[in-house]
Amino acid sequence: MESPSINIAVRGLLSRWGWVLVTGLMAVFILFAPLDRFLTAPAGMDRHIRIEASMFQFSPGEVKVNAGDRVTVELVSTDVVHGFSLDGYAFELNADPGQTATGTFVADQSGVFRFRCSVACGNLHPFMMGKLKVGSNLLLVRGIALGLLAVVAALWSSRGPSLKKPGVTP
Amino acid sequence: MTRLDLTRFSWVRFVLRSRWPQFLLRAITLAGFVFTILAGLFGSVVGSHNFAIIFVWIAWWTALKLIFTPLGGRSWCSICPIPMPGEWLQNGGMLQPGGKGIGLGKRWPKALRGNWLQAGGFLLVGLFGALTLTSARVTAFLLLGILLLALVLSLIFERRSFCNNLCPIGGFTGLYAQAGPVEVRVKDTDVCAAHAEKTCYDACPWGQYPLALKSSTNCGLCMECLRVCPSDNIAVNLRPWGSDLGPKTKHRLDEAFLGLVMLASALVDSAVFLGPWGQLKLAAYGIGSQAWLVYSGIFLVFALGVLPGLYTAAVWASGKFSTVKSSLRKNLARYSQVLVPLGLMAWIAFTVSFAFAKVAAILPVLSDPLGWGWNLFGLTGTAGVGQSTAFSMMIQVLLLVVGLFWSSQVARRISQSARQATPMIAFLGVFSLGMLWLLIG
């Protein structure tokens, strides 16, 4: 037989901190749920993308491909030497002025990846970047779901009238 | 709420009461500040090879947002070198007040008190940031200008008028110090009430009276009150984060304005510096050009019109669900607290992008601080391109989610009902979504 005082203590703890437990478990589920298994990705195909680099922008600045695509990047520099370094992938190109550099990689990781100029090209060089979107941006979906969970948790954790004395503020 | 008074530990009390540790730290930061100006003026024009750019905008700016403010509130202000020369002249001594100081000691004009000018300074940072962050010369002239301005103002006005009313960084750290886990408070209010001389107020460079401190916004953690209190009645507390936020604290309209400017700046900086829009970067960089004028106009309309408009609409709608009549102006001020946690987290999330991608540039620039081809520590040329990782992006998401949770909780606590808090939470949600999209979308 459990003692009534232990039951009361457990209930008290759950009543006070239950929202932390439930929210934490749901947050872990949202973060790590294998959502990609429910998505049917189209078969990988060959993509040829021409990107012009000039001080201090890539054109196009955003590129979208499907997961599994074999992507060939043709980097063209229109002014000074520019580089192309892709976050998350060991892929880098350098193009001399007026020249073209070409390289191929397989987009085997889903998500959003920034590509940056990897050759110092002027003052705004550190911020010369673009985005490669591979498949669905599940991190954004997870972020939105976590945001909704955060709002619910905030209301739950401070449930009950906060300002019991109307007139203190309104 | 639980507090841990750090002065209970004798070695902590010794370190805080002695002027030497703080003086030495400030001397180091002042030396670094002067060296930064020299590096900016005479070093390489290539930003990534110049100490001024890397140490101000990568190392210090990152440390301020990731360490000093979230872990220590206004702790940076306690070792900031900018007010030092003026303070020495005001005090008539370097280590401690000695003899007659120099200065007119006038009071700061009442109409200019508060966060208004600090918010304006932050808007200027947004308008000229793309140039300032990338040009070592401009950075050097900016730092030199701030140093001279602080010096001149300290000779005209009393105490730290520059820090309290003008410094944009002071505005940033002061606003978010409300969420920080450190505070200076009195131990026993009766002891202060019985003490007629108020030595703590006389000694405080910030013009604060510790007995009246309800918020850490204007306390620069300089520890002068601790040093001069004859009754050892000053506590330096570790406290739960966000202790200054809630239904019992008072807030002003200028805090709301500053909080909104901070939110707008976080969004615009994310778009300019982390976005894929080259034309936007060029517009922000081309000071004086037609594109820059358009950029400035849009930025100002967004920071002074759109975001405050949305905030005002949310506050107005919240007021409609209240059972007690209160003016819109009062509600705008009161709800300013909800801007603090999310704003702080948004700035940290924005900074994480730089911390991961650019931190590798710090060590090489120590080896060749002026970009003159030196290799003092054998580290020149070791900086890679740097990149965001899946881990850093996940951290950014979590930071924004924590900020949204925290701000929503504050909104609920200062509202009579969940329904009343809903419009404010909707405003916070829209901002969070925008920031999320800019950072990882």
Coordinates of N, CA, C and O in Angstrom, one line a residue, chain B residues 129-250:
Chain B
G129 N 25.1 50.2 -40.7 CA 25.8 49.0 -40.2 C 26.6 48.3 -41.3 O 27.7 47.8 -41.0
A130 N 26.0 48.2 -42.5 CA 26.7 47.4 -43.5 C 28.1 48.0 -43.8 O 29.1 47.3 -44.1
L131 N 28.2 49.3 -43.8 CA 29.5 50.0 -44.0 C 30.4 49.8 -42.7 O 31.6 49.5 -42.8
T132 N 29.8 50.1 -41.6 CA 30.6 50.1 -40.3 C 31.2 48.7 -40.1 O 32.3 48.6 -39.6
L133 N 30.3 47.7 -40.3 CA 30.8 46.4 -39.9 C 31.9 45.8 -40.9 O 32.5 44.9 -40.6
T134 N 32.0 46.5 -42.0 CA 33.0 45.9 -43.0 C 34.1 46.8 -43.3 O 35.1 46.4 -44.0
S135 N 34.1 48.0 -42.8 CA 35.2 49.0 -43.0 C 36.0 49.2 -41.7 O 35.5 49.8 -40.8
A136 N 37.3 48.9 -41.7 CA 38.1 49.1 -40.5 C 38.3 50.6 -40.2 O 38.2 51.0 -39.1
R137 N 38.4 51.4 -41.3 CA 38.6 52.8 -41.1 C 37.3 53.4 -40.4 O 37.4 54.2 -39.5
V138 N 36.2 53.1 -41.0 CA 34.9 53.6 -40.4 C 34.7 53.1 -39.0 O 34.3 53.9 -38.1
T139 N 35.0 51.9 -38.7 CA 35.0 51.4 -37.3 C 35.9 52.2 -36.4 O 35.4 52.6 -35.3
A140 N 37.1 52.5 -36.9 CA 38.0 53.2 -36.0 C 37.5 54.6 -35.8 O 37.5 55.1 -34.6
F141 N 37.0 55.3 -36.8 CA 36.5 56.7 -36.6 C 35.2 56.6 -35.7 O 35.0 57.5 -34.9
L142 N 34.4 55.6 -35.8 CA 33.2 55.5 -35.0 C 33.6 55.3 -33.5 O 33.1 56.0 -32.6
L143 N 34.6 54.5 -33.2 CA 35.0 54.3 -31.9 C 35.7 55.5 -31.3 O 35.4 55.9 -30.2
L144 N 36.5 56.2 -32.1 CA 37.1 57.4 -31.7 C 36.1 58.5 -31.4 O 36.1 59.2 -30.4
G145 N 35.1 58.6 -32.3 CA 34.0 59.5 -32.1 C 33.2 59.3 -30.8 O 32.9 60.2 -30.0
I146 N 32.9 58.0 -30.5 CA 32.2 57.7 -29.3 C 33.0 58.0 -28.1 O 32.5 58.5 -27.1
L147 N 34.3 57.7 -28.1 CA 35.2 58.0 -27.0 C 35.3 59.5 -26.7 O 35.2 59.9 -25.6
L148 N 35.4 60.3 -27.8 CA 35.5 61.7 -27.6 C 34.1 62.3 -27.1 O 34.1 63.2 -26.3
L149 N 33.0 61.8 -27.7 CA 31.7 62.2 -27.3 C 31.5 61.9 -25.8 O 31.0 62.8 -25.0
A150 N 31.8 60.7 -25.4 CA 31.7 60.4 -23.9 C 32.5 61.3 -23.1 O 32.1 61.7 -22.0
L151 N 33.7 61.6 -23.5 CA 34.6 62.5 -22.8 C 34.0 63.9 -22.6 O 34.0 64.4 -21.5
V152 N 33.6 64.4 -23.8 CA 33.1 65.8 -23.7 C 31.8 65.9 -22.9 O 31.7 66.8 -22.1
L153 N 30.9 64.9 -23.0 CA 29.7 64.9 -22.3 C 29.9 64.8 -20.8 O 29.2 65.3 -20.0
S154 N 31.0 64.0 -20.4 CA 31.3 63.8 -19.0 C 31.8 65.1 -18.4 O 31.8 65.3 -17.2
L155 N 32.4 66.0 -19.3 CA 32.9 67.3 -18.7 C 31.7 68.3 -18.6 O 31.9 69.3 -17.9
I156 N 30.6 68.0 -19.3 CA 29.5 69.0 -19.2 C 28.5 68.5 -18.2 O 28.0 69.2 -17.3
F157 N 28.1 67.2 -18.3 CA 27.1 66.6 -17.5 C 27.6 65.8 -16.4 O 28.7 65.3 -16.4
E158 N 26.7 65.6 -15.4 CA 27.1 64.8 -14.2 C 27.2 63.3 -14.5 O 26.5 62.8 -15.4
R159 N 28.0 62.6 -13.7 CA 28.0 61.1 -13.7 C 28.1 60.6 -15.1 O 28.7 61.1 -16.0
R160 N 27.5 59.4 -15.3 CA 27.6 58.7 -16.6 C 26.3 59.0 -17.5 O 25.6 58.1 -17.8
S161 N 26.2 60.3 -17.7 CA 25.0 60.7 -18.5 C 25.1 60.1 -19.9 O 24.0 59.7 -20.5
F162 N 26.3 60.0 -20.5 CA 26.4 59.4 -21.8 C 25.9 57.9 -21.8 O 25.1 57.5 -22.7
C163 N 26.4 57.2 -20.8 CA 26.0 55.7 -20.7 C 24.5 55.6 -20.5 O 23.8 54.7 -21.1
N164 N 23.9 56.4 -19.6 CA 22.5 56.3 -19.2 C 21.6 56.7 -20.3 O 20.5 56.1 -20.4
N165 N 22.0 57.7 -21.1 CA 21.0 58.2 -22.1 C 21.3 58.2 -23.5 O 20.5 58.4 -24.4
L166 N 22.6 57.9 -23.9 CA 23.0 58.1 -25.3 C 23.6 56.8 -25.9 O 23.3 56.5 -27.0
C167 N 24.3 56.0 -25.1 CA 25.1 54.9 -25.7 C 24.1 53.8 -26.2 O 23.3 53.3 -25.4
P168 N 24.2 53.5 -27.4 CA 23.3 52.4 -28.0 C 23.6 51.1 -27.3 O 22.6 50.3 -27.1
I169 N 24.8 50.8 -27.0 CA 25.2 49.5 -26.4 C 24.6 49.5 -25.0 O 24.1 48.5 -24.5
G170 N 24.7 50.7 -24.3 CA 24.1 50.8 -23.0 C 22.6 50.5 -23.1 O 22.0 49.9 -22.1
G171 N 22.0 51.0 -24.1 CA 20.5 50.7 -24.3 C 20.3 49.3 -24.5 O 19.3 48.7 -23.9
F172 N 21.1 48.6 -25.3 CA 21.0 47.2 -25.5 C 21.1 46.4 -24.2 O 20.3 45.6 -23.8
T173 N 22.3 46.6 -23.5 CA 22.5 45.9 -22.3 C 21.5 46.2 -21.2 O 21.1 45.3 -20.4
G174 N 21.1 47.5 -21.1 CA 20.2 47.9 -20.1 C 18.8 47.2 -20.2 O 18.3 46.7 -19.3
L175 N 18.4 47.2 -21.5 CA 17.1 46.6 -21.8 C 17.1 45.2 -21.4 O 16.2 44.7 -20.7
Y176 N 18.1 44.5 -21.9 CA 18.1 43.0 -21.7 C 18.7 42.6 -20.3 O 18.6 41.4 -20.0
A177 N 19.2 43.6 -19.6 CA 19.6 43.3 -18.2 C 18.4 42.9 -17.3 O 18.6 42.2 -16.3
Q178 N 17.3 43.3 -17.8 CA 16.1 42.9 -17.0 C 15.9 41.4 -17.0 O 15.3 40.8 -16.1
A179 N 16.4 40.8 -18.1 CA 16.3 39.3 -18.1 C 17.5 38.6 -17.5 O 17.4 37.4 -17.4
G180 N 18.5 39.4 -17.2 CA 19.8 38.8 -16.8 C 19.7 38.2 -15.3 O 18.8 38.6 -14.6
P181 N 20.6 37.4 -15.0 CA 20.6 36.7 -13.7 C 21.4 37.4 -12.6 O 21.7 36.7 -11.6
V182 N 21.8 38.7 -12.8 CA 22.6 39.3 -11.7 C 21.9 40.7 -11.3 O 21.3 41.3 -12.2
E183 N 21.9 41.0 -10.1 CA 21.4 42.2 -9.6 C 22.1 42.8 -8.4 O 22.7 42.0 -7.6
V184 N 22.1 44.1 -8.3 CA 22.6 44.7 -7.0 C 21.4 45.2 -6.3 O 20.6 45.9 -6.8
R185 N 21.3 44.8 -5.0 CA 20.2 45.3 -4.2 C 20.7 45.4 -2.8 O 21.7 45.0 -2.4
V186 N 19.8 46.1 -2.0 CA 20.2 46.2 -0.6 C 19.8 45.0 0.2 O 18.8 44.3 -0.2
K187 N 20.5 44.7 1.3 CA 20.2 43.5 2.1 C 19.0 43.8 3.0 O 18.1 43.0 3.1
D188 N 19.1 44.9 3.7 CA 18.1 45.2 4.7 C 17.7 46.7 4.5 O 18.5 47.6 4.7
T189 N 16.5 46.8 4.1 CA 16.0 48.2 3.8 C 16.0 49.1 5.0 O 16.2 50.3 4.8
D190 N 15.8 48.6 6.2 CA 15.7 49.4 7.4 C 17.1 50.1 7.6 O 17.2 51.2 8.1
V191 N 18.2 49.3 7.3 CA 19.5 49.9 7.5 C 19.7 51.1 6.6 O 20.2 52.1 7.1
C192 N 19.2 51.0 5.4 CA 19.4 52.1 4.5 C 18.5 53.3 4.9 O 18.9 54.5 4.8
A193 N 17.3 53.0 5.3 CA 16.4 54.0 5.7 C 16.9 54.8 6.9 O 16.7 56.1 7.0
A194 N 17.7 54.1 7.8 CA 18.3 54.8 9.0 C 19.6 55.5 8.7 O 20.1 56.3 9.5
H195 N 20.1 55.3 7.5 CA 21.4 55.9 7.1 C 21.2 57.2 6.4 O 20.7 57.3 5.3
A196 N 21.5 58.3 7.1 CA 21.2 59.7 6.6 C 22.1 60.1 5.5 O 21.7 60.9 4.6
E197 N 23.3 59.6 5.4 CA 24.3 60.2 4.5 C 24.1 59.8 3.0 O 24.6 60.5 2.1
K198 N 23.6 58.6 2.8 CA 23.3 58.1 1.4 C 24.7 58.1 0.6 O 24.7 58.6 -0.5
T199 N 25.7 57.5 1.2 CA 27.0 57.5 0.6 C 26.9 56.7 -0.7 O 27.7 57.0 -1.7
C200 N 26.1 55.7 -0.8 CA 26.0 54.9 -2.0 C 25.5 55.7 -3.2 O 26.0 55.6 -4.3
Y201 N 24.5 56.6 -2.9 CA 23.9 57.4 -4.0 C 25.0 58.4 -4.5 O 25.2 58.6 -5.7
D202 N 25.7 59.0 -3.5 CA 26.7 60.0 -3.8 C 27.8 59.3 -4.7 O 28.4 60.0 -5.6
A203 N 28.1 58.1 -4.4 CA 29.2 57.4 -5.1 C 28.8 56.8 -6.4 O 29.7 56.5 -7.2
C204 N 27.6 56.6 -6.6 CA 27.1 55.8 -7.8 C 27.3 56.7 -9.1 O 26.7 57.7 -9.2
P205 N 28.2 56.2 -10.0 CA 28.4 56.9 -11.3 C 27.1 56.9 -12.1 O 27.0 57.7 -13.1
W206 N 26.2 56.0 -11.8 CA 25.0 55.9 -12.6 C 23.8 56.7 -12.1 O 22.7 56.7 -12.6
G207 N 24.0 57.3 -10.9 CA 23.0 58.1 -10.3 C 21.8 57.3 -9.7 O 20.7 57.7 -9.6
Q208 N 22.2 56.1 -9.3 CA 21.1 55.2 -8.7 C 21.2 55.2 -7.2 O 22.3 55.3 -6.6
Y209 N 20.0 55.0 -6.6 CA 20.0 54.8 -5.1 C 19.6 53.4 -4.9 O 18.5 53.0 -5.2
P210 N 20.5 52.6 -4.4 CA 20.3 51.1 -4.3 C 19.0 50.7 -3.6 O 18.3 49.8 -4.0
L211 N 18.6 51.5 -2.6 CA 17.4 51.2 -1.9 C 16.2 51.2 -2.8 O 15.2 50.5 -2.7
A212 N 16.2 52.1 -3.8 CA 15.1 52.3 -4.7 C 15.2 51.4 -6.0 O 14.3 51.5 -6.8
L213 N 16.2 50.6 -6.1 CA 16.4 49.8 -7.3 C 15.3 48.7 -7.4 O 15.3 47.8 -6.5
K214 N 14.5 48.8 -8.4 CA 13.6 47.7 -8.7 C 13.9 47.0 -10.0 O 13.3 45.9 -10.3
S215 N 14.7 47.6 -10.8 CA 15.1 47.0 -12.1 C 16.6 47.2 -12.3 O 17.2 48.1 -11.7
S216 N 17.2 46.3 -13.0 CA 18.6 46.3 -13.2 C 19.0 47.1 -14.5 O 20.1 47.2 -14.9
T217 N 18.0 47.8 -15.1 CA 18.2 48.5 -16.3 C 19.3 49.5 -16.2 O 20.2 49.6 -17.1
N218 N 19.3 50.3 -15.2 CA 20.2 51.4 -15.1 C 21.4 51.2 -14.1 O 22.1 52.1 -13.8
C219 N 21.5 50.0 -13.6 CA 22.6 49.7 -12.7 C 23.8 49.0 -13.6 O 23.6 48.0 -14.2
G220 N 24.9 49.7 -13.6 CA 26.0 49.3 -14.4 C 27.0 48.3 -13.7 O 28.0 48.0 -14.2
L221 N 26.6 47.8 -12.5 CA 27.3 46.8 -11.8 C 28.8 47.2 -11.5 O 29.7 46.5 -11.6
C222 N 28.9 48.5 -11.2 CA 30.3 49.1 -11.0 C 30.8 48.8 -9.6 O 32.0 48.9 -9.4
M223 N 29.9 48.4 -8.7 CA 30.2 48.0 -7.4 C 30.6 49.2 -6.4 O 31.1 48.9 -5.3
E224 N 30.5 50.4 -6.9 CA 30.9 51.5 -6.0 C 30.0 51.6 -4.8 O 30.5 51.9 -3.7
C225 N 28.7 51.2 -4.9 CA 27.9 51.3 -3.7 C 28.3 50.2 -2.7 O 28.3 50.5 -1.4
L226 N 28.8 49.1 -3.2 CA 29.3 48.0 -2.3 C 30.5 48.5 -1.5 O 30.7 48.2 -0.4
R227 N 31.3 49.3 -2.2 CA 32.6 49.7 -1.7 C 32.4 50.8 -0.6 O 33.2 50.9 0.4
V228 N 31.4 51.6 -0.8 CA 31.3 52.8 0.1 C 30.3 52.6 1.2 O 30.2 53.4 2.2
C229 N 29.5 51.5 1.1 CA 28.5 51.3 2.2 C 29.1 51.0 3.5 O 29.9 50.0 3.6
P230 N 28.9 51.8 4.5 CA 29.5 51.6 5.8 C 28.9 50.4 6.6 O 29.5 50.0 7.6
S231 N 27.8 49.9 6.2 CA 27.1 48.9 6.9 C 27.1 47.5 6.2 O 26.5 46.6 6.6
D232 N 27.9 47.5 5.2 CA 28.0 46.2 4.4 C 26.6 45.7 4.0 O 26.3 44.5 4.2
N233 N 25.8 46.6 3.5 CA 24.4 46.3 3.3 C 24.0 46.1 1.9 O 22.8 46.1 1.5
I234 N 25.0 46.0 1.0 CA 24.7 45.8 -0.4 C 25.0 44.4 -0.8 O 26.0 43.8 -0.5
A235 N 24.0 43.8 -1.5 CA 24.1 42.4 -2.0 C 24.3 42.4 -3.5 O 23.7 43.2 -4.2
V236 N 25.1 41.4 -3.9 CA 25.2 41.2 -5.4 C 24.6 39.8 -5.6 O 25.2 38.8 -5.3
N237 N 23.4 39.8 -6.1 CA 22.6 38.5 -6.1 C 22.7 37.8 -7.5 O 22.6 38.5 -8.5
L238 N 22.8 36.5 -7.4 CA 22.4 35.7 -8.5 C 20.9 35.4 -8.4 O 20.5 35.1 -7.3
R239 N 20.2 35.6 -9.4 CA 18.7 35.5 -9.3 C 18.2 34.7 -10.5 O 18.9 34.5 -11.5
P240 N 16.9 34.3 -10.5 CA 16.4 33.6 -11.7 C 16.3 34.6 -12.9 O 16.1 35.8 -12.7
W241 N 16.5 34.1 -14.1 CA 16.5 34.9 -15.3 C 15.1 35.5 -15.3 O 14.1 34.9 -15.0
G242 N 15.0 36.8 -15.8 CA 13.8 37.5 -16.0 C 13.1 38.0 -14.7 O 11.9 38.2 -14.7
S243 N 13.9 38.2 -13.7 CA 13.3 38.6 -12.4 C 12.7 40.0 -12.4 O 11.8 40.3 -11.6
D244 N 13.2 40.8 -13.4 CA 12.6 42.2 -13.4 C 11.4 42.3 -14.3 O 10.8 43.3 -14.5
L245 N 10.9 41.1 -14.8 CA 9.7 41.1 -15.6 C 8.6 40.5 -14.9 O 8.7 39.4 -14.4
G246 N 7.5 41.2 -14.9 CA 6.3 40.7 -14.3 C 5.3 41.8 -13.9 O 5.6 43.0 -14.2
P247 N 4.2 41.4 -13.2 CA 3.2 42.4 -12.9 C 3.6 43.5 -11.9 O 2.9 44.5 -11.8
K248 N 4.7 43.2 -11.2 CA 5.0 44.2 -10.1 C 6.0 45.2 -10.5 O 6.3 46.2 -9.7
T249 N 6.6 45.1 -11.7 CA 7.6 46.1 -12.1 C 7.0 47.2 -12.9 O 6.0 46.9 -13.6
K250 N 7.6 48.3 -12.9 CA 7.1 49.5 -13.7 C 8.0 49.6 -14.9 O 9.2 49.4 -14.9

